Structure formats: structure tokens, C-alpha cells
Coordinates of C-alpha atoms and ligand atoms in Angstrom, one line a residue:
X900 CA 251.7 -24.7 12.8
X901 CA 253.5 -21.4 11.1
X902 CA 256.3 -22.5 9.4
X903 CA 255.4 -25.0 7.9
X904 CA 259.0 -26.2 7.7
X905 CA 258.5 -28.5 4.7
X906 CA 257.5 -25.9 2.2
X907 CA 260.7 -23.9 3.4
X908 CA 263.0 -26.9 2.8
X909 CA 261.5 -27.3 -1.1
X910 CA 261.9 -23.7 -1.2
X911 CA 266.1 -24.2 -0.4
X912 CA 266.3 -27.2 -2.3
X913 CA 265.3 -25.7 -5.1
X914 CA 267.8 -22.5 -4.6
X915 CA 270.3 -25.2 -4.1
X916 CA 269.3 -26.4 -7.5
X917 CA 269.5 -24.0 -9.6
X918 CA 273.5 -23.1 -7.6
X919 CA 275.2 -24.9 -10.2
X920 CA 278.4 -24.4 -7.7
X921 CA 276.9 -26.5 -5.2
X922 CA 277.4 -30.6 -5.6
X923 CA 278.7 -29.3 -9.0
X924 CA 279.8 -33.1 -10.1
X925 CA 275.8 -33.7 -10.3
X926 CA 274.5 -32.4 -13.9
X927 CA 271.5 -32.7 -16.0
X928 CA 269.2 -35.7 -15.5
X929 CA 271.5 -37.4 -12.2
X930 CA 270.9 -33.8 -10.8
X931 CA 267.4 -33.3 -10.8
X932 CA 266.8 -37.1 -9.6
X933 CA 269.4 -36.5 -6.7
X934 CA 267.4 -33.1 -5.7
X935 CA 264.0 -34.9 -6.0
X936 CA 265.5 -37.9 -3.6
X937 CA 266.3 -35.0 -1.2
X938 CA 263.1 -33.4 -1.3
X939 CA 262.0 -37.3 -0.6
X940 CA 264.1 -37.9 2.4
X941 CA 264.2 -34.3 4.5
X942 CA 260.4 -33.9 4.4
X943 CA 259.9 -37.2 5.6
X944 CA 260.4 -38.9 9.2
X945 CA 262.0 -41.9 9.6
X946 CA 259.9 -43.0 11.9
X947 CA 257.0 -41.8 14.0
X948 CA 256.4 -44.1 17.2
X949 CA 253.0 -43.2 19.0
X950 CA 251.3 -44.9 22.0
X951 CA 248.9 -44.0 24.7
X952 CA 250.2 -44.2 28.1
X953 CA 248.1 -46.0 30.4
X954 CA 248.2 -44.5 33.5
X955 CA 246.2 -44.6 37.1
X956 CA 245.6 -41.2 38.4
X957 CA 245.3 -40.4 41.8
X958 CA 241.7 -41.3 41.9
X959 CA 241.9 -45.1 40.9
X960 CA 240.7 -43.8 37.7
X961 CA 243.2 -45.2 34.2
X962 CA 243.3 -43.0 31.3
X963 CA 245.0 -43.2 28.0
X964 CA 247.1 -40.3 26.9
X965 CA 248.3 -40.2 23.6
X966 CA 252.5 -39.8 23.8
X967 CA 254.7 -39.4 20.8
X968 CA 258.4 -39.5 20.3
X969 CA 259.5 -38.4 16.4
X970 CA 262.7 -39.5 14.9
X971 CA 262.7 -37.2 11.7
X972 CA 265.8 -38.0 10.8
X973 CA 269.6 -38.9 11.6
X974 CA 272.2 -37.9 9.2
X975 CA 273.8 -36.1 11.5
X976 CA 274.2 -38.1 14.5
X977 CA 271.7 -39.7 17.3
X978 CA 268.0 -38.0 17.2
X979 CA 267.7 -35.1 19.7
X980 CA 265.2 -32.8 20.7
X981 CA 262.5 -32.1 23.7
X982 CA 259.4 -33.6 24.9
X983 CA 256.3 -31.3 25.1
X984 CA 253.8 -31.7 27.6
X985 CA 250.6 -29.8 26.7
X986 CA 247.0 -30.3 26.1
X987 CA 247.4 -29.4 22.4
X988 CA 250.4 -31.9 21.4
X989 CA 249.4 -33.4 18.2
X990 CA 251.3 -35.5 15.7
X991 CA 252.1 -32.8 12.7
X992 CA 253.5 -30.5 15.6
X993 CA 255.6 -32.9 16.7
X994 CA 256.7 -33.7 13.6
X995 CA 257.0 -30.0 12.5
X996 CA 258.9 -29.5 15.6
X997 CA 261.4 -32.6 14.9
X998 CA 262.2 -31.3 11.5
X999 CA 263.1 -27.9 12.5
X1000 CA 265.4 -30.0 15.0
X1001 CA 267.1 -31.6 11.9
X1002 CA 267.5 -28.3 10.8
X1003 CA 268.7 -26.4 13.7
X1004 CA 271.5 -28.8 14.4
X1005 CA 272.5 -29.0 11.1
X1006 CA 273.1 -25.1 10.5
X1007 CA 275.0 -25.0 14.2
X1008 CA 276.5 -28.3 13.3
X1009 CA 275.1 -29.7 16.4
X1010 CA 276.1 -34.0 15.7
X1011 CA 272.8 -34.6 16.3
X1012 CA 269.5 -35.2 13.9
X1013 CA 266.3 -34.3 14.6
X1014 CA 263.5 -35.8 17.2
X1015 CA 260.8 -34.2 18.9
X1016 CA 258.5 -35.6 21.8
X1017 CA 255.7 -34.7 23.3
X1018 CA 252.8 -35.7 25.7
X1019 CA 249.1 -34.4 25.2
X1020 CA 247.9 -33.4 28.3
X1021 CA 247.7 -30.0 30.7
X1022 CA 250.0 -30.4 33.4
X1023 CA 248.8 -28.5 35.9
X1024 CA 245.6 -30.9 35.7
X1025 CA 248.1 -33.4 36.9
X1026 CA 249.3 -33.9 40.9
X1027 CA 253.0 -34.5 40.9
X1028 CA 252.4 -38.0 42.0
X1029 CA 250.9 -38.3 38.2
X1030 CA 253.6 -36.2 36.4
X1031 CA 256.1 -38.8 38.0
X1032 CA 254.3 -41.7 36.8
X1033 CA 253.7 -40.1 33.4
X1034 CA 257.5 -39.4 32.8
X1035 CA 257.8 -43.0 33.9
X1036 CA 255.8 -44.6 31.5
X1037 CA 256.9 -42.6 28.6
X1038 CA 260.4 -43.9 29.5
X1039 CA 258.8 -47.7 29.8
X1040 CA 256.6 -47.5 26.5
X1041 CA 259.5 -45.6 23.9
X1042 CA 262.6 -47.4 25.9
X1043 CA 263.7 -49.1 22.7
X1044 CA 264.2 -46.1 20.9
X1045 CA 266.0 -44.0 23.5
X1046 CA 269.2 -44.0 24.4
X1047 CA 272.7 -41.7 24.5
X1048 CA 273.6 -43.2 21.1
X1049 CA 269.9 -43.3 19.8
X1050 CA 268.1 -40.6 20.6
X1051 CA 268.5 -38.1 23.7
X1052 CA 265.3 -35.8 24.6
X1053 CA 265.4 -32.8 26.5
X1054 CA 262.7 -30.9 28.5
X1055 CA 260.3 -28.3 26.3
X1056 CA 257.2 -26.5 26.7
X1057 CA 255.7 -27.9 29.9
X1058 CA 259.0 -30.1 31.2
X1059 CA 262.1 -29.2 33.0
X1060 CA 264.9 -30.1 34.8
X1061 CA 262.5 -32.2 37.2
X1062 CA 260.8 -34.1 34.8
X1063 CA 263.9 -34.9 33.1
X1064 CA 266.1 -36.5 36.3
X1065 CA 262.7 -38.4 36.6
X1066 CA 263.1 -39.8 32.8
X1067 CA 267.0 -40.6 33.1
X1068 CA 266.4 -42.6 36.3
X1069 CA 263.4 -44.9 35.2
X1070 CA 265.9 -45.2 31.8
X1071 CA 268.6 -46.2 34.1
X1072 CA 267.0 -48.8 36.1
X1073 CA 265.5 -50.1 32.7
X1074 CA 268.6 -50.4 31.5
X1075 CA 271.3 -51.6 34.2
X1076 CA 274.7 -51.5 33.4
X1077 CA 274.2 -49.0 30.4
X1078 CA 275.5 -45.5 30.2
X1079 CA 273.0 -43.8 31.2
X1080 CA 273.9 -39.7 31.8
X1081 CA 273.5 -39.1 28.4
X1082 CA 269.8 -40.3 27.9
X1083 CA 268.2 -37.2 28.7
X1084 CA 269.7 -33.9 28.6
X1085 CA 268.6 -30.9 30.6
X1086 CA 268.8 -32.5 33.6
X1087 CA 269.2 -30.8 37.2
X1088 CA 273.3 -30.0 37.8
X1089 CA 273.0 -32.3 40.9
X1090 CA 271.6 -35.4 38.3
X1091 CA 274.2 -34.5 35.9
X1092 CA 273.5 -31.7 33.9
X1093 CA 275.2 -29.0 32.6
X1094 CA 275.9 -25.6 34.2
X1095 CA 273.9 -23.1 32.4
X1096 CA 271.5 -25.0 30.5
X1097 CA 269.2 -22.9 32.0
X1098 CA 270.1 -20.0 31.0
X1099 CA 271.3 -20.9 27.9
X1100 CA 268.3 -20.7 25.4
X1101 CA 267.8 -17.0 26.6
X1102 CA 271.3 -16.3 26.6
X1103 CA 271.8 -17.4 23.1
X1104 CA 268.5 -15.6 21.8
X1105 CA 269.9 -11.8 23.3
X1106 CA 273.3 -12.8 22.0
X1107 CA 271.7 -12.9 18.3
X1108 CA 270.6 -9.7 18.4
X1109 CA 273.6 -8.0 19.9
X1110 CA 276.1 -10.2 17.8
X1111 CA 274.5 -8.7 14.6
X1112 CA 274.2 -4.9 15.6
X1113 CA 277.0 -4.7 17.9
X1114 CA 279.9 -7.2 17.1
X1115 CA 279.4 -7.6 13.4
X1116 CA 278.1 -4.0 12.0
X1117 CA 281.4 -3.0 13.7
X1118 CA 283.5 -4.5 11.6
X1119 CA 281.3 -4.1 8.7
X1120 CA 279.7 -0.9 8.7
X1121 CA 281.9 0.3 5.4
X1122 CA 280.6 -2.2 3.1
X1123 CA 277.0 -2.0 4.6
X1124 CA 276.5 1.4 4.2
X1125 CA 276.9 1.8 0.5
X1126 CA 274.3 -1.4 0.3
X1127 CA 270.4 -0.4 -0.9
X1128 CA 269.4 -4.2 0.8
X1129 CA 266.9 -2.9 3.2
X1130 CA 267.5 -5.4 6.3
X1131 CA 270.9 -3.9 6.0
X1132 CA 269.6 0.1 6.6
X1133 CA 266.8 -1.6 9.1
X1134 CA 270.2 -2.5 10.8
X1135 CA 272.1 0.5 10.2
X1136 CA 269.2 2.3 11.7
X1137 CA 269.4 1.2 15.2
X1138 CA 272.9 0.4 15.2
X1139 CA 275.1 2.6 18.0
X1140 CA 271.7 4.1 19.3
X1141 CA 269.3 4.0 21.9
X1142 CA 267.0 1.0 21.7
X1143 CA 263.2 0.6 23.0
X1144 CA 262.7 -2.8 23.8
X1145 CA 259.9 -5.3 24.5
X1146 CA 259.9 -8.9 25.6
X1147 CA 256.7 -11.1 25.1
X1148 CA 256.6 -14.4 27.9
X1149 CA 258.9 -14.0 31.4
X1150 CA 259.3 -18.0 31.2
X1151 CA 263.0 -19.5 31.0
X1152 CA 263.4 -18.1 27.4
X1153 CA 262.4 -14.9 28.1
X1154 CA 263.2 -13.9 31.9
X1155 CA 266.7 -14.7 30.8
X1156 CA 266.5 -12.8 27.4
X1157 CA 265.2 -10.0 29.4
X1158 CA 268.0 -9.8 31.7
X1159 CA 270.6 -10.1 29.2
X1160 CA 269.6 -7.1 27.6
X1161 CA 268.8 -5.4 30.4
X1162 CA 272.5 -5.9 31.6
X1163 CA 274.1 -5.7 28.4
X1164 CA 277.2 -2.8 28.3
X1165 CA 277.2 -3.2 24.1
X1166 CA 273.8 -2.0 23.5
X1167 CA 272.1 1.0 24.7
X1168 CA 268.6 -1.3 25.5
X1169 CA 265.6 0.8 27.7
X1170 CA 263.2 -2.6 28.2
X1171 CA 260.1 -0.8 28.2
X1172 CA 257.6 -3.6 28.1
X1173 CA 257.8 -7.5 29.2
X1174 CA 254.8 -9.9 29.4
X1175 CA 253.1 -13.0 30.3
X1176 CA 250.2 -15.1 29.8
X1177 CA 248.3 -12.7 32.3
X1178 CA 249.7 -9.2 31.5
X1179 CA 251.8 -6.5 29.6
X1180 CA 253.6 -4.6 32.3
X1181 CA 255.3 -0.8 30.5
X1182 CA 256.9 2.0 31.6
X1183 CA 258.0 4.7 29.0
X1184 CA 261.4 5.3 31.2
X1185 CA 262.1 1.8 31.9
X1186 CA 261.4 -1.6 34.3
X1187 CA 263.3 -2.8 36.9
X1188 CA 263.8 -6.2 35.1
X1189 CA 265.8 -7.8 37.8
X1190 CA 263.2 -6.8 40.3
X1191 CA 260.6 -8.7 38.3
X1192 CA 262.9 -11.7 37.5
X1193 CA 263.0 -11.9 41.3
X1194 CA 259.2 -11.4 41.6
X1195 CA 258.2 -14.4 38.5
X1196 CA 260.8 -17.0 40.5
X1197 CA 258.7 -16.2 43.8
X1198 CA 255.3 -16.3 42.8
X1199 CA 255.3 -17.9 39.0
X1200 CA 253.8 -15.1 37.0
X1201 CA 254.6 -11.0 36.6
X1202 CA 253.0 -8.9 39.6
X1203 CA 249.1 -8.2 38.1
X1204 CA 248.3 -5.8 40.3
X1205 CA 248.8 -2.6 41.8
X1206 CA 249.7 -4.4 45.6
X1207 CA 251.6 -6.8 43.6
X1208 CA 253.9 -3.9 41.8
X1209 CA 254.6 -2.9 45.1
X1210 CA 256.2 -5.9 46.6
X1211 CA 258.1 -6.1 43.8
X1212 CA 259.0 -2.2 44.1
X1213 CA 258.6 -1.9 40.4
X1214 CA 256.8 1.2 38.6
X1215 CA 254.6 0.2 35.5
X1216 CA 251.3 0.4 34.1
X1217 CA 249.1 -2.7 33.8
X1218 CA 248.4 -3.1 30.3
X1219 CA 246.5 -6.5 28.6
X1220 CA 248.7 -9.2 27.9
X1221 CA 248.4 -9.1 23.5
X1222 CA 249.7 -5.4 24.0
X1223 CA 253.0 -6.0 24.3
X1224 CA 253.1 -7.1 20.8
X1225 CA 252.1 -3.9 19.8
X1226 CA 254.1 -1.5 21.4
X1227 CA 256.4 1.6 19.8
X1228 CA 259.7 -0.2 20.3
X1229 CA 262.7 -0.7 17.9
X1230 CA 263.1 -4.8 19.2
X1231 CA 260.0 -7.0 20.1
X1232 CA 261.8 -10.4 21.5
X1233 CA 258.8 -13.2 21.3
X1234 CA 259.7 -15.9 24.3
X1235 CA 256.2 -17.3 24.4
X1236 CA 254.6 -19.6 22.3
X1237 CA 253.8 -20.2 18.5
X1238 CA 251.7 -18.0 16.2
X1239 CA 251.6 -14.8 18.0
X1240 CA 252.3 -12.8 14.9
X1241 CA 249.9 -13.7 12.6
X1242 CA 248.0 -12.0 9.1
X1243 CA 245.5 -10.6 11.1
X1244 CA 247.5 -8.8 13.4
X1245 CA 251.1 -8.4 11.8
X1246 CA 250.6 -4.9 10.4
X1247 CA 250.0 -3.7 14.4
X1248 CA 253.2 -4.4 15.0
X1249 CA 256.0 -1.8 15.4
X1250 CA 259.0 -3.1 16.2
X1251 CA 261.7 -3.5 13.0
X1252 CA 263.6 -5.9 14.7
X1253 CA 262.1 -9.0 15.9
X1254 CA 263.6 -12.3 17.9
X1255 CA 262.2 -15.7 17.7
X1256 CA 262.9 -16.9 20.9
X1257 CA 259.9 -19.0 20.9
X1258 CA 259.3 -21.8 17.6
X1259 CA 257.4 -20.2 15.2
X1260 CA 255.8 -17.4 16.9
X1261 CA 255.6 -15.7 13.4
X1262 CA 253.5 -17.1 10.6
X1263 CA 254.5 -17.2 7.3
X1264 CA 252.4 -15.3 6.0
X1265 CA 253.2 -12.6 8.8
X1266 CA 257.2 -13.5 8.2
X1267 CA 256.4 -12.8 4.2
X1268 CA 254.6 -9.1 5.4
X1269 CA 257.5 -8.0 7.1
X1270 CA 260.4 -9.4 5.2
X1271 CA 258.5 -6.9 2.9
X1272 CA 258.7 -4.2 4.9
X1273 CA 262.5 -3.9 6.0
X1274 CA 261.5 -5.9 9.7
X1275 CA 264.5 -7.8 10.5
X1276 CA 263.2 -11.4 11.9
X1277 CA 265.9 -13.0 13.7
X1278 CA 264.3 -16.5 13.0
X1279 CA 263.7 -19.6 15.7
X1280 CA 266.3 -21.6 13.9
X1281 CA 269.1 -19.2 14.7
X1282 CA 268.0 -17.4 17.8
X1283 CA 267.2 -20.7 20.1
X1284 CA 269.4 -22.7 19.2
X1285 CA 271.5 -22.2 22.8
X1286 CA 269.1 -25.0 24.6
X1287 CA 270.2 -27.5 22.1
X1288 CA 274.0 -26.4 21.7
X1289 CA 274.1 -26.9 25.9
X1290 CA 272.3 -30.1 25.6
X1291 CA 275.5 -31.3 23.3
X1292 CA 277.6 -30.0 26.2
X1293 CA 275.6 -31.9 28.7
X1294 CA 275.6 -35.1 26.7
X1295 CA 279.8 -34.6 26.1
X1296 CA 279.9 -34.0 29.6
X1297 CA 278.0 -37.1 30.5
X1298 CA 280.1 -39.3 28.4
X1299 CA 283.4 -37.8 29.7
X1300 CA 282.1 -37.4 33.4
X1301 CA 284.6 -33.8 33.5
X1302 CA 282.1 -31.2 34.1
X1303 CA 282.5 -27.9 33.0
X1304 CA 282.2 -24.2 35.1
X1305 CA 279.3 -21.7 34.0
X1306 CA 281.8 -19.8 32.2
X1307 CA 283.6 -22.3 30.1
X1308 CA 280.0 -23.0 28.8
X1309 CA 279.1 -19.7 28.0
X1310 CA 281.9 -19.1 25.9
X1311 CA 281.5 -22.3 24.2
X1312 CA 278.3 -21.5 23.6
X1313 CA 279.2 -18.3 21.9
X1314 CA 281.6 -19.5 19.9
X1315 CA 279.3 -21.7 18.4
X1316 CA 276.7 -19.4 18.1
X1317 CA 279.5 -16.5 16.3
X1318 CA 280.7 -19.1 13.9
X1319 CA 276.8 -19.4 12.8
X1320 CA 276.3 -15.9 12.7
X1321 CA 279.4 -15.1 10.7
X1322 CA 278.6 -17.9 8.1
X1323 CA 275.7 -16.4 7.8
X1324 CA 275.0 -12.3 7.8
X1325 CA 277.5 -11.6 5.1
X1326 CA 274.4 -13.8 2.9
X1327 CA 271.6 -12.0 4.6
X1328 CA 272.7 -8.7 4.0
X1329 CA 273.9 -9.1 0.9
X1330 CA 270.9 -10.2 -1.1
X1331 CA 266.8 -10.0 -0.5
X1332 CA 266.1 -13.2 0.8
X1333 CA 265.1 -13.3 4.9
X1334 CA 267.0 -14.4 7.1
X1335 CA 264.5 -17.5 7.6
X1336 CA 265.1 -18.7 4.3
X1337 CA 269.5 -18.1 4.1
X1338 CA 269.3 -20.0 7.8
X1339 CA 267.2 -22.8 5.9
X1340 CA 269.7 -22.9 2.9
X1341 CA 273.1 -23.3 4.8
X1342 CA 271.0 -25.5 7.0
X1343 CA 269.7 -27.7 4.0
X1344 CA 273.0 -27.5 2.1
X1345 CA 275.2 -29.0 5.0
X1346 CA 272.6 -31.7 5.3
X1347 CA 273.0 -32.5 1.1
X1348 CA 276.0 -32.4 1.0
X1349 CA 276.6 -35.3 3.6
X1350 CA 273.8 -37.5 2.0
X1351 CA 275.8 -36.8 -1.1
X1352 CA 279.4 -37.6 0.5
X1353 CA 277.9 -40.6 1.6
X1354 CA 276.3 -42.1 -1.2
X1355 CA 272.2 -41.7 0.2
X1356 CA 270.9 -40.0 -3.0
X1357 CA 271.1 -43.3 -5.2
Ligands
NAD1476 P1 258.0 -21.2 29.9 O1 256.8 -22.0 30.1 O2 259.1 -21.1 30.9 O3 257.5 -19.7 29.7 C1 256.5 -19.3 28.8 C2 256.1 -17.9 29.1 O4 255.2 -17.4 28.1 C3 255.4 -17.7 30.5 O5 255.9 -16.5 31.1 C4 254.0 -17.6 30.1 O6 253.2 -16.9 31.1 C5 254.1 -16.8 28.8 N1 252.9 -16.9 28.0 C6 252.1 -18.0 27.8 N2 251.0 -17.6 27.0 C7 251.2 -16.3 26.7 C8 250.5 -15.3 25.9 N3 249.4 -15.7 25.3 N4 251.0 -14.1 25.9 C9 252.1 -13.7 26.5 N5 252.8 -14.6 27.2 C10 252.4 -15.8 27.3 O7 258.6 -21.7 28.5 P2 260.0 -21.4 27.9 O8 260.9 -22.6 28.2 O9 260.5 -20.0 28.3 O10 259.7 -21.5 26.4 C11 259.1 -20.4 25.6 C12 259.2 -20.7 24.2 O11 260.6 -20.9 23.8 C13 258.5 -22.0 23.7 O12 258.0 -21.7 22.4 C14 259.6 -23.0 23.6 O13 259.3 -24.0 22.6 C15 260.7 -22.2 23.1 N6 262.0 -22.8 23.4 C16 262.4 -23.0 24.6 C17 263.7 -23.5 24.8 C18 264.2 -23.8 26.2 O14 265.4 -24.2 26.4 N7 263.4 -23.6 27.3 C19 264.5 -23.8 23.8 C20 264.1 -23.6 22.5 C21 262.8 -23.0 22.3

């Protein structure tokens, strides 16, 4: 996978080293044995629980699919994190996945660790009859190690809300007279989820962007204009002017995204490009993003063709799906899927702001080319971060059983998100590191310091 997140925590650790203010009590000898027992214990799981479901398809027929659930690690509270279902799930994603959980709890201190599940099969191979069963038995087969205090998934890449009503009630009836609501977060409202879970991920990835060129270079435009770092004149650049914009994937992440900045009063945003697994819809003047928004929840997908445009009673041209990526815009927003932005294509690309609304959709290598170059990368980490932050909503709300309105949620999740983004730009702009790697150390050092405070490093 891109980031490979291990190398990036060694990388932090060792920054974290050579701080002498940080755990500044640990010297010498006690220190470099207390850093190599971290290095130990963040880059490995505590456990990794695998089986294959056996299930009886439609047919008669039983197959085995392979199903893992990841507990990487808990230091922060019960493991959390969603449960893939797609034909290329594999145990080092999941694993890469539930480490960058870890990590993006700990730098929104979420009180939750780090889990990731997932399911390897294509989904739309399966009838719903199937899908049903297979939430089922992934319920039955990891029951021992789920739970509201133990570890609470949430839906990913090929789940929702469906899948994960039908997880919470096979965990209820497994387990009767146990709380049960917070089991499974990102659940439908009516089975006890939170309003504006849906919304959230792509809520909290737009909100990135305009936090740090609307909210923040106001107030700090003095200092950041005498500053040669370059992600601070990338910043001051587009700051206050008009922005082209593209969004890669018209999924939840990035329908939402879309519409956020579309709507947004603080930014002057033209959204010039979006796309999907099928096409790159663009029009120099600008779409009618609601108008598609309303086309992808009818039919699944961005019109394709001309007849299509018309019922939609949108203008654009029909361009190839990769395109998008490659587009004259200020801000490319990736909402797709990992690796998009790669070696081989990463000096196409045109955009000096991007947003990782996806995980990982740049690669390291890619990330390393355009720290170079000025690019700001708004990094996975910090940019999606509003699925999980709702999910801790849902899971309070579950406990308490007082629900919350949309609104009360949103600025909650804001909140959290500002209190992130203040801890962290003053770093990212003052010194040459990418934002990746200062989101890793804050992440990495909050994680220390409570292994430290509670004796784990011995
Ligand atoms: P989704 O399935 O709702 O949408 C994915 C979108 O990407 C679809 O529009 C699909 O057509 C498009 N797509 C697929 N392949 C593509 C390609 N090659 N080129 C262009 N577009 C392509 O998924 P989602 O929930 O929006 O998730 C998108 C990404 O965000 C994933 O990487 C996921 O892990 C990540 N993410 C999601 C959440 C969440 O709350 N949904 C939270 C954190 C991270």
C-alpha cells in the first residue's frame, strides 16, 4: 500500500528522539531503549484474528472467504475502525489500514485505538440474500473480540449503513442482555446512528482545506508572509482568490466534499472537474454539482453520456475517467481509492493543493515529489478523520441513548477538527517537513507520551 505507515512512524520516532524536550526525564542509555520499545510496540499489532467464513450462496454452493478483523493496538481506548469488503482485501492492508487508525485517533484524540476489518470478496458478485449472511457470520466467527468496550467497527469501502444495522443485530441476539448500540457504529439513524455520519467524512475533508486558507491565514497572514517556507507562499498564493477545483470519486467522500465546496461562502471555489470509476465530467465555467449529486443518488454513477447530461440538465464534456487527475486546477480533492498518485504519473499533475479524502491515494514516493515542489498535500490522517470523529459521537450517543440534531454534530465535529488544525499549521508552516510527517509526529508523540505516563516502555 502507499504509505507504508511503519516507515513513517520510525521516521517520527526518531524526530521525537533527537527532541531532547520531549519525555525530557529519559536520557542517555534509558532513552534509546525506551525509543526502541516504541518502535517495538507501534509497528506491531496486538493481534491479528483471520478466518474464512463459510458460507452457502444462493446456489447450494459453500465457499470460504477469507475475513479479517485487526486489533493494532489500544492505548487509547477500545479498537475502532471499518470493515472492507472488496475483492482485493489482504492482510498487510488491513493491517496498514488499522495502524493509520491508531494514528488518526490519536492526533484528533479520538479515545479509541486502532482496528481495521475487512472481507475479501466483490460485492456486487453477491445477492443481498449473501451480503446478509456474510455480515452475519463475520459477526458469529469474530464475536469474542467485538464489542462497545472492545472493539467497535464501522462500515468502509464496500459497507454502509445497511450492512452495519445487519452486524449490530446478529451482535445483539448473540449477545442478549448486553449493550448493544455501541457495537457497530455508522449505523442507519432509524438503528441508532448518528445524524450526519453520512456526511461527515466529506464534510470534514472540505473543511480542511478551507480551515487552512480561509480561517487560519486570516489571522495569520502577517507572520506568514515574511516566511521563505514554500507550503506557506503555495498557500499565500491561492489564498483570497479564485480557486479551480477538481474532485476525483462522486462516492459518500466525495459527492459530499463536492458539495461543500461548491456551497462554500468563504472560498471563491469554480468545481470544474469531478469523477468516477467510469468518467471525468469538466466544464471550464463550472458544473452544476447539485444537479449531479442528484443524478449519482438516482442512478449510482455520474451521467456517461450525452442523453444522460441531459436528464441531469448539466453542461460538460465527457472526458476519461484518469483525466481528472490531471487537469489545470489550483485543488485536486482525491475521494476515490488508494494509489492514484503515483511515480509514474505524479509530475502530470497540476494542482498545488491536494486533499486526501481517500487513504493513501498518494504514494510516497509521489508524496516525496511534491513536498518538493511546494504542493500542499492535506494528508488522509487529517482530512478524513470526520467518519471516525462521528463514529465517537454515535458510540457516546449509544451509550447515553440522548441523540443529537444534525447541527449539534457538525459543530462538534468542527471543533474537533479546528483544535487539530490549530495544533498543527503553526508546525507545518513553520519548518520544511510535510504535512504527512508533522500529522505523524503529534500523532506519535501523544501516543508516547501515554505509554510513557503509564509505565509500558519497561
Ligand atoms: P464510495 O464507494 O462511496 O465512492 C467511491 C467513488 O470512487 C465512486 O464514485 C467510484 O465510482 C469512484 N471510483 C472508483 N474507482 C475510481 C477510479 N479509478 N477513478 C475515479 N473514481 C473512481 O466510497 P467512499 O465511502 O466515498 O470512500 C472513498 C474513499 O474514502 C475510500 O478510500 C475510503 O477508504 C475513504 N474513506 C471513507 C470514509 C467514509 O466515511 N466513507 C472515511 C474515511 C476514508
Amino acid at each position: 500500500m502507499a504509505h507504508q505507515t511503519d516507515t513513517i512512524v520510525k521516521h517520527s520516532l526518531q524526530a521525537l528522539l533527537e527532541d531532547s524536550s520531549f519525555l525530557p526525564s529519559l536520557q542517555h542509555q534509558d532513552r534509546e531503549r525506551a525509543f526502541t520499545s516504541l518502535a517495538t510496540i507501534l509497528t506491531t499489532p496486538n493481534h491479528i484474528h483471520k478466518s474464512y467464513l463459510r458460507v452457502a450462496r444462493d446456489d447450494a454452493s459453500v465457499v470460504r472467504i477469507p475475513a479479517f478483523r485487526i486489533q493494532h493496538n489500544d492505548t487509547l481506548g477500545p479498537y475502532k475502525g471499518g470493515i472492507r469488503f472488496h475483492e482485493t482485501v489482504n492482510e498487510e492492508e488491513v493491517l496498514n489500514l488499522a495502524t493509520l487508525m491508531t494514528l488518526k485517533n490519536a492526533l484528533h484524540e479520538v479515545p479509541f485505538g486502532g482496528g481495521k476489518g475487512g472481507v475479501a470478496i466483490h460485492p456486487r458478485q453477491f445477492s443481498d440474500r449473501e451480503l446478509n449472511k456474510i455480515c452475519k457470520k463475520y459477526v458469529q466467527y469474530f464475536n469474542d473480540v467485538l464489542g462497545p468496550d472492545k472493539d467497535i467497527p464501522a462500515p468502509d469501502v464496500g459497507t454502509g449503513e445497511r450492512e452495519m444495522d445487519w452486524m449490530m443485530s446478529e451482535y445483539k441476539s448473540i449477545n442478549p442482555g448486553k449493550p448493544y448500540l455501541g457495537s457497530f457504529t455508522g449505523k442507519s439513524v432509524m438503528s441508532g446512528g448518528s445524524l450526519g455520519r453520512r456526511e461527515a467524512t466529506g464534510k470534514g475533508v472540505y473543511f480542511t482545506l478551507r480551515y487552512m486558507l480561509h480561517d487560519f491565514l486570516q489571522d495569520q497572514t502577517n507572520w506568514l508572509s515574511d516566511s521563505d517556507n514554500p507550503f506557506a507562499r503555495t498557500a499565500l498564493a491561492h489564498a483570497g482568490k479564485p480557486l479551480r477545483m477538481a474532485v476525483q470519486g462522486f462516492g459518500n467522500v466525495g459527492s459530499v466534499a463536492a458539495l461543500e465546496a461548491y456551497q462554500c461562502k468563504h472560498l471563491q471555489n469554480k468545481l470544474v472537474a469531478v469523477s468516477d470509476r467510469n468518467v471525468t465530467l469538466y466544464n471550464d465555467d463550472g458544473l452544476d454539482v447539485p444537479a449531479l449529486a442528484a443524478f449519482a443518488r438516482k442512478h449510482g454513477e455520474l451521467p456517461t453520456k450525452e442523453e444522460h447530461l441531459t436528464e441531469a440538465g448539466v453542461k460538460a464534456e465527457l472526458l476519461s475517467h484518469e483525466e481528472v487527475l490531471y487537469l489545470q486546477v489550483d485543488v485536486l480533492i482525491l475521494a476515490a481509492l488508494e494509489d492514484q498518485i503515483r511515480q509514474d504519473n505524479v509530475e502530470k499533475v497540476k494542482a498545488r493543493i491536494i486533499v486526501e479524502g481517500a487513504n493513501a491515494p498518494v504514494s510516497g514516493e509521489a508524496d516525496t515529489w511534491l513536498n518538493d515542489q511546494g504542493v500542499i498535500v492535506i494528508p488522509d490522517i487529517l482530512a478524513n478523520a470526520g467518519g471516525v470523529i462521528v463514529s465517537y459521537f454515535e458510540w457516546l450517543q449509544g451509550r447515553d441513548t440522548r441523540f443529537l440534531s444534525e447541527p449539534e454534530v457538525f459543530n462538534l465535529l468542527y471543533d474537533k477538527m479546528t483544535s487539530t488544525m490549530k495544533a498543527i499549521l503553526p508546525f507545518y508552516f513553520g519548518n520544511p517537513a510535510s504535512l504527512r510527517e508533522n500529522c505523524y509526529v503529534l500523532a506519535v508523540r501523544k501516543l508516547c507520551t501515554k505509554l510513557y505516563l503509564q509505565g509500558k516502555l519497561y
